[in-house]
XYZ file of N, CA and C in Angstrom:
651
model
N 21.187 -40.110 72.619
C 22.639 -40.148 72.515
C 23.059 -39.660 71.129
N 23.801 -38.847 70.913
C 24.465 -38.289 69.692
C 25.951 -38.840 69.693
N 26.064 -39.250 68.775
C 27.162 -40.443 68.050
C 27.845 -39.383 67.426
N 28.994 -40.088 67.405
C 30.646 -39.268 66.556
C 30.191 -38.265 65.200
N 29.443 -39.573 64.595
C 29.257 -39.596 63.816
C 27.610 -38.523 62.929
N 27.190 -38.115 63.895
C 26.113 -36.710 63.879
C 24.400 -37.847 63.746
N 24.536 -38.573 63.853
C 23.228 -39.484 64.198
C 22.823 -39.768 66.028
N 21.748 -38.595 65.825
C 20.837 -38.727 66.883
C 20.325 -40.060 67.171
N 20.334 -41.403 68.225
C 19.584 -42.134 68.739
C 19.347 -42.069 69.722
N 17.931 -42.956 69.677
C 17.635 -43.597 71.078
C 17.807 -45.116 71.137
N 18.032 -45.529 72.197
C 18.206 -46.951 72.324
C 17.943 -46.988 74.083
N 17.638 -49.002 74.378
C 17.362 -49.667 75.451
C 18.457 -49.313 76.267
N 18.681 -48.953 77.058
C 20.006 -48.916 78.117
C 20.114 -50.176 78.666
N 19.001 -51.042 78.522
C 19.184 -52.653 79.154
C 19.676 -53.494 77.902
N 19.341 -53.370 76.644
C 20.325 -53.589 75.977
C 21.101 -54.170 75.881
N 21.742 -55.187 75.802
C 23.494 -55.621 76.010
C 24.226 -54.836 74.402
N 23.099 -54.784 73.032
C 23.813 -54.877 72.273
C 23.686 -53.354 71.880
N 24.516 -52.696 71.584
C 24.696 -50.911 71.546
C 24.147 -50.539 70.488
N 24.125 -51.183 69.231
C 23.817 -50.744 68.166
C 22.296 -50.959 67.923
N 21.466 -51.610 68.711
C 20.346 -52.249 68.051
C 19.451 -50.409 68.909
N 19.024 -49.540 67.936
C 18.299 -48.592 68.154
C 17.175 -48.927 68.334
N 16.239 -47.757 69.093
C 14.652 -47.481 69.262
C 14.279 -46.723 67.738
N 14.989 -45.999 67.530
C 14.637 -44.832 66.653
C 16.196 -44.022 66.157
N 16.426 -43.359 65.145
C 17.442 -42.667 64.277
C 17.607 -41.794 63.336
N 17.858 -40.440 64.056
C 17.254 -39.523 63.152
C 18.184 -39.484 61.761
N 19.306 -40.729 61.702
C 19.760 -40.734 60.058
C 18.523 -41.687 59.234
N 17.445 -42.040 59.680
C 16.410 -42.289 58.557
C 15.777 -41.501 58.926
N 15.620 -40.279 59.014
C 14.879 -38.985 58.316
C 15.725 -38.201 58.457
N 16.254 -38.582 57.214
C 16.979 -37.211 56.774
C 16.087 -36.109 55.860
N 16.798 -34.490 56.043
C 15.684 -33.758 55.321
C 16.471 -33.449 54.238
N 17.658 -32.759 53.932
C 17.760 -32.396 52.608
C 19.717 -32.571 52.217
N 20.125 -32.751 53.679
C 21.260 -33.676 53.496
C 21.698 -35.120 53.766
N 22.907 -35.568 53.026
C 23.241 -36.781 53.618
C 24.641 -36.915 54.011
N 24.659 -37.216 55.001
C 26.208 -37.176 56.093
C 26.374 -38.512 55.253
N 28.161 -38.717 55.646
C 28.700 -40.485 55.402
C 28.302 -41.278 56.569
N 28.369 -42.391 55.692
C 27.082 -43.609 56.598
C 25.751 -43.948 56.803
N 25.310 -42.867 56.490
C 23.526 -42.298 55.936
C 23.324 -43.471 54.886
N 22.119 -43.573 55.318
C 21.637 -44.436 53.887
C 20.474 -43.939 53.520
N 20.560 -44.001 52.173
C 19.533 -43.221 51.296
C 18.868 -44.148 50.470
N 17.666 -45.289 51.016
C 17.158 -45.822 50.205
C 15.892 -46.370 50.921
N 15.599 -47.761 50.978
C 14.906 -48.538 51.569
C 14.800 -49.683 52.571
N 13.850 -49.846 53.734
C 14.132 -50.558 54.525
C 12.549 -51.800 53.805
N 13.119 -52.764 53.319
C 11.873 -53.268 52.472
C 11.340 -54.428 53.238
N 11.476 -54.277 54.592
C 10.866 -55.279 55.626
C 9.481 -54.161 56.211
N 10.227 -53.021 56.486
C 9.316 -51.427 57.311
C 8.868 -50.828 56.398
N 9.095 -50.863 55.053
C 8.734 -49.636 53.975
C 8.889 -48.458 53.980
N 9.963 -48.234 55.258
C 10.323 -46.716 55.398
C 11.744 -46.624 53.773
N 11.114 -45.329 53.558
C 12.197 -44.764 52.486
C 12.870 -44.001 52.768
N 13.827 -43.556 52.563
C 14.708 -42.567 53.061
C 15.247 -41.886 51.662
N 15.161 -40.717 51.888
C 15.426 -39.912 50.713
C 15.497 -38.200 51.342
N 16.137 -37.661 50.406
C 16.008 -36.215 50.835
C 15.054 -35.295 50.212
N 14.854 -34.238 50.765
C 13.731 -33.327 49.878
C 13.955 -31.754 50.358
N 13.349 -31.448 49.350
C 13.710 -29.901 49.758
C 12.585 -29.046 50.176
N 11.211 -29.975 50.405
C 10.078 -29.163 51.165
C 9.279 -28.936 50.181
N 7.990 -29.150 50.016
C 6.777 -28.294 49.620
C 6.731 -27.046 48.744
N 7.238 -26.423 49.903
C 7.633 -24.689 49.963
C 8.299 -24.454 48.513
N 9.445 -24.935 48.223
C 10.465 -25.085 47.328
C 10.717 -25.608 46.230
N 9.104 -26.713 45.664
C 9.160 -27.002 44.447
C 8.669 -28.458 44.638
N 9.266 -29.055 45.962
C 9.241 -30.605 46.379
C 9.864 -31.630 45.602
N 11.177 -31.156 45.799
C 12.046 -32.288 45.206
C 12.173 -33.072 45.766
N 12.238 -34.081 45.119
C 12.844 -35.468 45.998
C 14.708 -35.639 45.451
N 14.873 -36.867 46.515
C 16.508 -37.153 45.782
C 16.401 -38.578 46.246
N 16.299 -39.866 45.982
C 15.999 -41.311 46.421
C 16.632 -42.043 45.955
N 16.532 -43.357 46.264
C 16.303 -44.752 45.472
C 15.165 -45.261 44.525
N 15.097 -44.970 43.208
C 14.075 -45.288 42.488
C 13.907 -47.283 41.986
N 12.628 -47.983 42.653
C 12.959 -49.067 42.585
C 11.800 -49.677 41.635
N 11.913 -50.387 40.536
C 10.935 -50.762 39.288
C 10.695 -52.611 39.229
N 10.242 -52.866 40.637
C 10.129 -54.095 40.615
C 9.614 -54.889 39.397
N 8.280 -53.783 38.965
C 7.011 -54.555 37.896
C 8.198 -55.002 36.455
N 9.502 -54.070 36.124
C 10.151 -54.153 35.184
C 11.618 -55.179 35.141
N 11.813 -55.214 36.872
C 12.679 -55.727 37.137
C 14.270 -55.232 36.654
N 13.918 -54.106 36.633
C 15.142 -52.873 36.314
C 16.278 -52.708 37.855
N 17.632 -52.775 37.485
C 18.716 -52.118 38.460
C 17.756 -50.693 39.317
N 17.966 -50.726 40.601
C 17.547 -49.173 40.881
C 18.760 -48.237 40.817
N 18.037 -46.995 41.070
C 18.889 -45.823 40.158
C 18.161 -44.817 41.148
N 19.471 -43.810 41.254
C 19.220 -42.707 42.500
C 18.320 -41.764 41.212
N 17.636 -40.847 41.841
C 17.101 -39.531 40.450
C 16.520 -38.473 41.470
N 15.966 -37.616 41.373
C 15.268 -36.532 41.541
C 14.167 -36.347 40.973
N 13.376 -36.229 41.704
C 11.630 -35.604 41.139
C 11.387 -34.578 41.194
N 10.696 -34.078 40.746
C 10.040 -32.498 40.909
C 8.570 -33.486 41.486
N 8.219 -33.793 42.368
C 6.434 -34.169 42.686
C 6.903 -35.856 42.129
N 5.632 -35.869 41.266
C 5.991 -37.021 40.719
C 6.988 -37.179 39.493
N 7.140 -36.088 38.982
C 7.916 -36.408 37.547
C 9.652 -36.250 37.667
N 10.465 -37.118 37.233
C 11.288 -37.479 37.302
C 12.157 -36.342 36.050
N 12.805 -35.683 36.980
C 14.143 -34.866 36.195
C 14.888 -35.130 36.092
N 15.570 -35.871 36.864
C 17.006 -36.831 36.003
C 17.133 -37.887 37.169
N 18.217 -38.624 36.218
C 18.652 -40.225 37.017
C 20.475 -40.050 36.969
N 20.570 -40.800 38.377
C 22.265 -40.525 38.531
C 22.911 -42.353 38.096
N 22.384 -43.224 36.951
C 22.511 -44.444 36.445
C 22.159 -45.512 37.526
N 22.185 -46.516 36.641
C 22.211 -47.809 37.232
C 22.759 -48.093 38.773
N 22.447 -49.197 39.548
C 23.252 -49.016 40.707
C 22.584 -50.399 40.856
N 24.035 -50.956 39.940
C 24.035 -52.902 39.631
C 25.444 -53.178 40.205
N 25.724 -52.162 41.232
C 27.335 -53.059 41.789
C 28.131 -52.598 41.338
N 28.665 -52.301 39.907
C 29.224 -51.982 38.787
C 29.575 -51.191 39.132
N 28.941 -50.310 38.697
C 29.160 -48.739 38.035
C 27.958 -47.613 38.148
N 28.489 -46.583 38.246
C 27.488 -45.347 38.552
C 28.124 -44.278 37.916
N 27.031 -43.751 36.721
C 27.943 -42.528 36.146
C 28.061 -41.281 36.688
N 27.457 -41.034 37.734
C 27.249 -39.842 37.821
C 27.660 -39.481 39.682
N 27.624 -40.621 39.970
C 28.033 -40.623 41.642
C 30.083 -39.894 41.673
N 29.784 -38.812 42.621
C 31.259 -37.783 42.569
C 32.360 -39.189 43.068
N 33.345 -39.470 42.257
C 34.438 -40.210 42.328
C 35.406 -40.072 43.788
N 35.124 -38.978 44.096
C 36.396 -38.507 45.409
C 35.591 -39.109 46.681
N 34.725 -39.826 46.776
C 34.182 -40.634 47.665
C 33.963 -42.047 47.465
N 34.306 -43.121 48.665
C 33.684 -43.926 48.563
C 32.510 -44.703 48.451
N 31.857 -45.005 47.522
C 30.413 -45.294 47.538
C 29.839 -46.966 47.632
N 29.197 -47.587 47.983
C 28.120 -48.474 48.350
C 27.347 -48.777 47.786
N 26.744 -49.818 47.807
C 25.272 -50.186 47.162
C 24.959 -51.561 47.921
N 23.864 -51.616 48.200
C 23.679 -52.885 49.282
C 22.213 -53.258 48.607
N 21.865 -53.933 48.375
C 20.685 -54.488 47.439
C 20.662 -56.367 48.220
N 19.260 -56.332 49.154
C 19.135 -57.645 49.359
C 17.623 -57.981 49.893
N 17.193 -58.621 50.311
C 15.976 -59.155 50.650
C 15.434 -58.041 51.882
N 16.236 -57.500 52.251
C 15.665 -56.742 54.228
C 15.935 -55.093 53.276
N 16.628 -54.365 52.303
C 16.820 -53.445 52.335
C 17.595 -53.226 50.928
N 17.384 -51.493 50.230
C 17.825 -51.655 49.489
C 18.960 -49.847 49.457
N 20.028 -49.736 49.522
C 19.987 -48.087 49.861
C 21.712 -48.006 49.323
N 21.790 -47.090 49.303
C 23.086 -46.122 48.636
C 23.911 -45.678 49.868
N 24.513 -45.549 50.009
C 25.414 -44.900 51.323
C 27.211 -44.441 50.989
N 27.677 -43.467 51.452
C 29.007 -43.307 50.962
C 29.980 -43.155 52.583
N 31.342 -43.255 51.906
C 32.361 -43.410 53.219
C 33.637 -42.563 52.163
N 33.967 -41.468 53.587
C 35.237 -40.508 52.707
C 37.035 -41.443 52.731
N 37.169 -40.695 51.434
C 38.372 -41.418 51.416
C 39.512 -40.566 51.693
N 38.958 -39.373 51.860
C 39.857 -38.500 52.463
C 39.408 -37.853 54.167
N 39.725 -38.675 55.294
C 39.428 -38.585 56.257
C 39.464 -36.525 56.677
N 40.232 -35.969 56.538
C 40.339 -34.693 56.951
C 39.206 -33.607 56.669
N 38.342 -34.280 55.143
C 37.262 -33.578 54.570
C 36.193 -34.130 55.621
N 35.070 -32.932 55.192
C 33.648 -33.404 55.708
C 32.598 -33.274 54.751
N 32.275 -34.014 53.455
C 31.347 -33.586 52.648
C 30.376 -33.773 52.578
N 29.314 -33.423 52.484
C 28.197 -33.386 52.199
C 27.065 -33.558 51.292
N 26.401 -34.500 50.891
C 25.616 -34.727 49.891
C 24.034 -33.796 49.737
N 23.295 -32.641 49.162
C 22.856 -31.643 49.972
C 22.113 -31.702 48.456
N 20.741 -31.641 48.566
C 19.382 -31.801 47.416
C 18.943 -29.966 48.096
N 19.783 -28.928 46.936
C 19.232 -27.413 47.291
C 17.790 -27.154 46.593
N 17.273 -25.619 46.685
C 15.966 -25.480 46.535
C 15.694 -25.450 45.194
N 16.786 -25.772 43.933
C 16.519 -26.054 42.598
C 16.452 -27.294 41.981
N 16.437 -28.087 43.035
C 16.305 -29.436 42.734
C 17.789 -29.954 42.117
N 18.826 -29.712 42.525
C 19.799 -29.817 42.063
C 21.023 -30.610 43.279
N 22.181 -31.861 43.148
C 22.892 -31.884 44.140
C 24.203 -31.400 44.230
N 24.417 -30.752 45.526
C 25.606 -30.301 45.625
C 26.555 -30.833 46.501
N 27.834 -31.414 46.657
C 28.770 -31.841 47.286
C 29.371 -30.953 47.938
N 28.834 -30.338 49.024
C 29.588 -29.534 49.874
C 30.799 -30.193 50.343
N 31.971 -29.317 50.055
C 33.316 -29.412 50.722
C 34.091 -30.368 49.590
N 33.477 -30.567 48.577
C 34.559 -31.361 47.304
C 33.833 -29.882 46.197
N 32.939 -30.197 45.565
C 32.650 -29.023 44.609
C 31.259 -29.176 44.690
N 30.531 -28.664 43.474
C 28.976 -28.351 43.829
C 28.332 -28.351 41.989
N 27.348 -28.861 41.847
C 26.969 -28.629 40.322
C 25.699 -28.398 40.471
N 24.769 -27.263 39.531
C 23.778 -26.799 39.363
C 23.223 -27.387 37.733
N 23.817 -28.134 37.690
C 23.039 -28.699 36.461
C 23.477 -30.364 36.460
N 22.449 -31.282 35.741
C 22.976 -32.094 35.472
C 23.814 -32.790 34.853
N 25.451 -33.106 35.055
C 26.101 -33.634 34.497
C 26.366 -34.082 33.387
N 25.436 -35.160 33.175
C 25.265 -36.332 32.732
C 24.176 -36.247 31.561
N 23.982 -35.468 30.458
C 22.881 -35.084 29.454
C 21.919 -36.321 29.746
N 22.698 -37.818 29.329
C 21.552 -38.731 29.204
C 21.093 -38.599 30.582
N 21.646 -38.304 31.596
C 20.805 -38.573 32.665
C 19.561 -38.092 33.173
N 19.509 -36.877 31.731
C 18.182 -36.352 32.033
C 16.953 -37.075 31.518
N 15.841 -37.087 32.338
C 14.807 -38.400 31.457
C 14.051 -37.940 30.721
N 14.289 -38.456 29.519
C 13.800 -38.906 28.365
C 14.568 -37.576 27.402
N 15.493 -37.293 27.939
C 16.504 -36.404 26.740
C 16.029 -36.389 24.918
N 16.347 -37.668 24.823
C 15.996 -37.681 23.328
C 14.786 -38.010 23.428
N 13.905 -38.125 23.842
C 12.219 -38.331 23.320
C 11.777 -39.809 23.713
N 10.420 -40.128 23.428
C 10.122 -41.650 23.750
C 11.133 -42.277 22.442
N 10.960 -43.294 22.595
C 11.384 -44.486 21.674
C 12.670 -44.636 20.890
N 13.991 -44.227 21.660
C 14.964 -43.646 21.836
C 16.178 -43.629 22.504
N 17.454 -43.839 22.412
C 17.888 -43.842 23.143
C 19.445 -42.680 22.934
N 19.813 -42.568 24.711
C 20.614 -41.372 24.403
C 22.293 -42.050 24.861
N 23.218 -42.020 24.448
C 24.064 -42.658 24.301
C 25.592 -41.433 24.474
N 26.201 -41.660 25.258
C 27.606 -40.583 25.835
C 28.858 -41.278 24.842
N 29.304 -40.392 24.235
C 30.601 -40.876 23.814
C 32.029 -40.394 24.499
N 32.058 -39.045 24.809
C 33.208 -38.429 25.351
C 32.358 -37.625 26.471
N 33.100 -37.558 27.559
C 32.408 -35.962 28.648
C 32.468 -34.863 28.127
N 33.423 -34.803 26.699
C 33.514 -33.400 26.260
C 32.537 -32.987 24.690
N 32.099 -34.413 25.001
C 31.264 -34.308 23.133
C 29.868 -34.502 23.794
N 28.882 -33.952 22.512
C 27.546 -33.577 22.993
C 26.623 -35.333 23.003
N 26.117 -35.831 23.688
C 25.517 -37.157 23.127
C 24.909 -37.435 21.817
N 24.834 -38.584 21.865
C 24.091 -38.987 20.492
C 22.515 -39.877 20.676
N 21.931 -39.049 19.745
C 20.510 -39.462 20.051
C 20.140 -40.701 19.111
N 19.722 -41.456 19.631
C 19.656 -43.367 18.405
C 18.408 -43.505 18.432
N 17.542 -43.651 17.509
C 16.278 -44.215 17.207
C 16.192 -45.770 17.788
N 15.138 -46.418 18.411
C 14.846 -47.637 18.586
C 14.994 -48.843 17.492
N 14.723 -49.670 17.106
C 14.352 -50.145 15.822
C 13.215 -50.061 15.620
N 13.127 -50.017 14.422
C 11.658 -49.614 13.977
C 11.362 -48.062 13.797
N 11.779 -47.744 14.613
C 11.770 -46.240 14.393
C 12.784 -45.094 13.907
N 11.932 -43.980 12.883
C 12.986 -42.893 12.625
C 13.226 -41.549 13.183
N 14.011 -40.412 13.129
C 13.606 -39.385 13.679
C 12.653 -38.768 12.759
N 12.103 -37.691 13.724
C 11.191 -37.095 12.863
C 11.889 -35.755 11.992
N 13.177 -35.547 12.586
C 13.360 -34.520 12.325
C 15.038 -34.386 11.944
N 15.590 -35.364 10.457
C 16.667 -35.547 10.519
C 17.582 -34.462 10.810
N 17.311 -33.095 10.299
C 18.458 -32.360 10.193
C 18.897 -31.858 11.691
N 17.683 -31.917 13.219
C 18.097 -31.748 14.381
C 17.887 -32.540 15.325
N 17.813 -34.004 14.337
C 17.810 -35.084 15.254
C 18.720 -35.009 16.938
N 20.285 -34.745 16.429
C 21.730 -34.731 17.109
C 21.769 -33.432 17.699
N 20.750 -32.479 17.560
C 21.290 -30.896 18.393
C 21.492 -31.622 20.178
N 22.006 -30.487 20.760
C 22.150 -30.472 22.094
C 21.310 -30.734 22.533
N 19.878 -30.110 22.046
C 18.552 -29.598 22.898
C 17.816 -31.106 23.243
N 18.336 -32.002 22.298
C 17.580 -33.159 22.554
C 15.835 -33.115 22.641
N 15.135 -34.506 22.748
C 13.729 -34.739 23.081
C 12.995 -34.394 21.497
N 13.948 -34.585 20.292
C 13.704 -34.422 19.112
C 12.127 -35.289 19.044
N 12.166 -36.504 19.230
C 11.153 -37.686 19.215
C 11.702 -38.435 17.349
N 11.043 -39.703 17.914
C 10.885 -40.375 16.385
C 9.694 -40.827 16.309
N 9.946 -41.235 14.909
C 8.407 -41.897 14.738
C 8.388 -43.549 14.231
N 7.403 -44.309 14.357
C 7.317 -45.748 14.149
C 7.417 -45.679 13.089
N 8.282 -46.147 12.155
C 8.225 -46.680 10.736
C 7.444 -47.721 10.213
N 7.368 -48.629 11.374
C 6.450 -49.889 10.676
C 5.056 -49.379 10.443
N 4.670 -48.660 11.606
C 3.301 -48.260 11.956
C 2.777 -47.272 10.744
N 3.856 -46.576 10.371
C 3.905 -45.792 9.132
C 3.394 -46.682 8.381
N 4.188 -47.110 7.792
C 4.056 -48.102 6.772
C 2.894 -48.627 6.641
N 1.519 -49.461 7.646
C 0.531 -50.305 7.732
C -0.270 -49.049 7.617
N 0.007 -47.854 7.952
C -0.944 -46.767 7.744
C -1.224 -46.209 6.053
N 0.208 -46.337 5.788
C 0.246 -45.985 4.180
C -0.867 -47.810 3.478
N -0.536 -48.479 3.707
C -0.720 -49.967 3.175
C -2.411 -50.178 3.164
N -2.936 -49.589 4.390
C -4.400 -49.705 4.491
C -5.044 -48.316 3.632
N -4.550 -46.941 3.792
C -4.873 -46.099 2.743
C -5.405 -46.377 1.187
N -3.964 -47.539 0.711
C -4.409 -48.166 -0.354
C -5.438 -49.184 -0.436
N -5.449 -50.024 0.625
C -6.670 -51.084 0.185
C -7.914 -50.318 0.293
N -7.967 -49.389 1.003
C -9.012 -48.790 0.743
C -10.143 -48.839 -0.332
N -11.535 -49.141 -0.389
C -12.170 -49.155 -1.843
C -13.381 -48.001 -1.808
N -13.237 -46.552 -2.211
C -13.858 -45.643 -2.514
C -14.970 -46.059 -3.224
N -16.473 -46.091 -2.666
C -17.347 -46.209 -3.515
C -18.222 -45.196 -3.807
């Protein structure tokens, strides 16, 4: 049965209850996501749902990234394979920096499941959430971006031990050393290009400290 709504099921015809499916081809989705789609986890089945753009094409992913061992908010991102090219923020209920505003968006986080899903607020549109062959997402039928937004959202922008911090959408970020640590490279700490790195100061320091006790015989 194909629904209003572009989700292929199957279901019991004995059934009484309509909604309870056999199978649904909106959890395998391949490289778009319709509204109502959910794009995350079923953490009873361990099925994930995410989009990708194939093998062929680089093998991006587009998901729910979930960090139980850290106990971190999950956060939508993109992989190239395994390595992570950017993150679209937090997704604590709150706030999401990078999720397109002209839609309604979701977050459902509970014991059976964990996934992202959006609903239009402009009924007449049909947009589309669409992971193309550059690893990049585009919002068909609102607008489309080939780069990431969001500088910090790229991972690890400013380098390990670091953090990257947005002040205006129209000003370049600012790159902050951890404590303890400095840049290595004051005069282009702050360029655009980011991933400057710093270095441990303390660690410095116990390195200079043992140099001296040193006893040359």
């Amino acid at each position: 049965m194909l629904l209003d709504n572009g989700n292929l099921v199957l279901r019991d015809e004995e059934d009484e209850i309509t909604t309870n499916y056999l199978w649904e081809s909106f959890d395998y989705p391949i490289n778009t996501l319709l509204p109502r789609m959910k794009l995350g986890w079923d953490l009873k089945t361990g099925l994930n749902r995410h989009l990708s753009s194939g093998p062929c094409y680089g093998d991006f992913t587009y998901g729910i990234e979930v960090d139980e061992e850290h106990h971190t908010y999950p956060q939508l991102a993109v992989r190239n394979g395994s390595r992570i090219l950017y993150r679209q923020g937090l997704l604590d209920g709150l706030t999401s920096s990078s999720i397109e505003s002209s839609l309604s968006d979701e977050f459902v986080y509970n014991d059976d499941e964990v996934y992202y899903t959006y609903t239009l607020l402009n009924k007449s549109m049909m947009p589309a959430i669409v992971l193309d062959l550059r690893g990049s997402i585009e919002y068909l039928g609102i607008w489309a971006f080939f780069e990431n937004r969001d500088k910090c959202d790229s991972y690890g922008f400013c380098g390990p031990n670091s953090q990257c911090i947005n002040v205006t959408e129209r000003e370049e970020p600012i790159c902050q050393c951890l404590k303890g640590f400095k840049p290595k490279n004051e005069d282009n700490w702050n360029s655009s290009l980011g991933q400057k790195g710093v270095r441990d100061t303390a660690l410095q320091a116990a390195m200079m400290k043992r140099k001296k006790d040193l006893i040359i015989i």
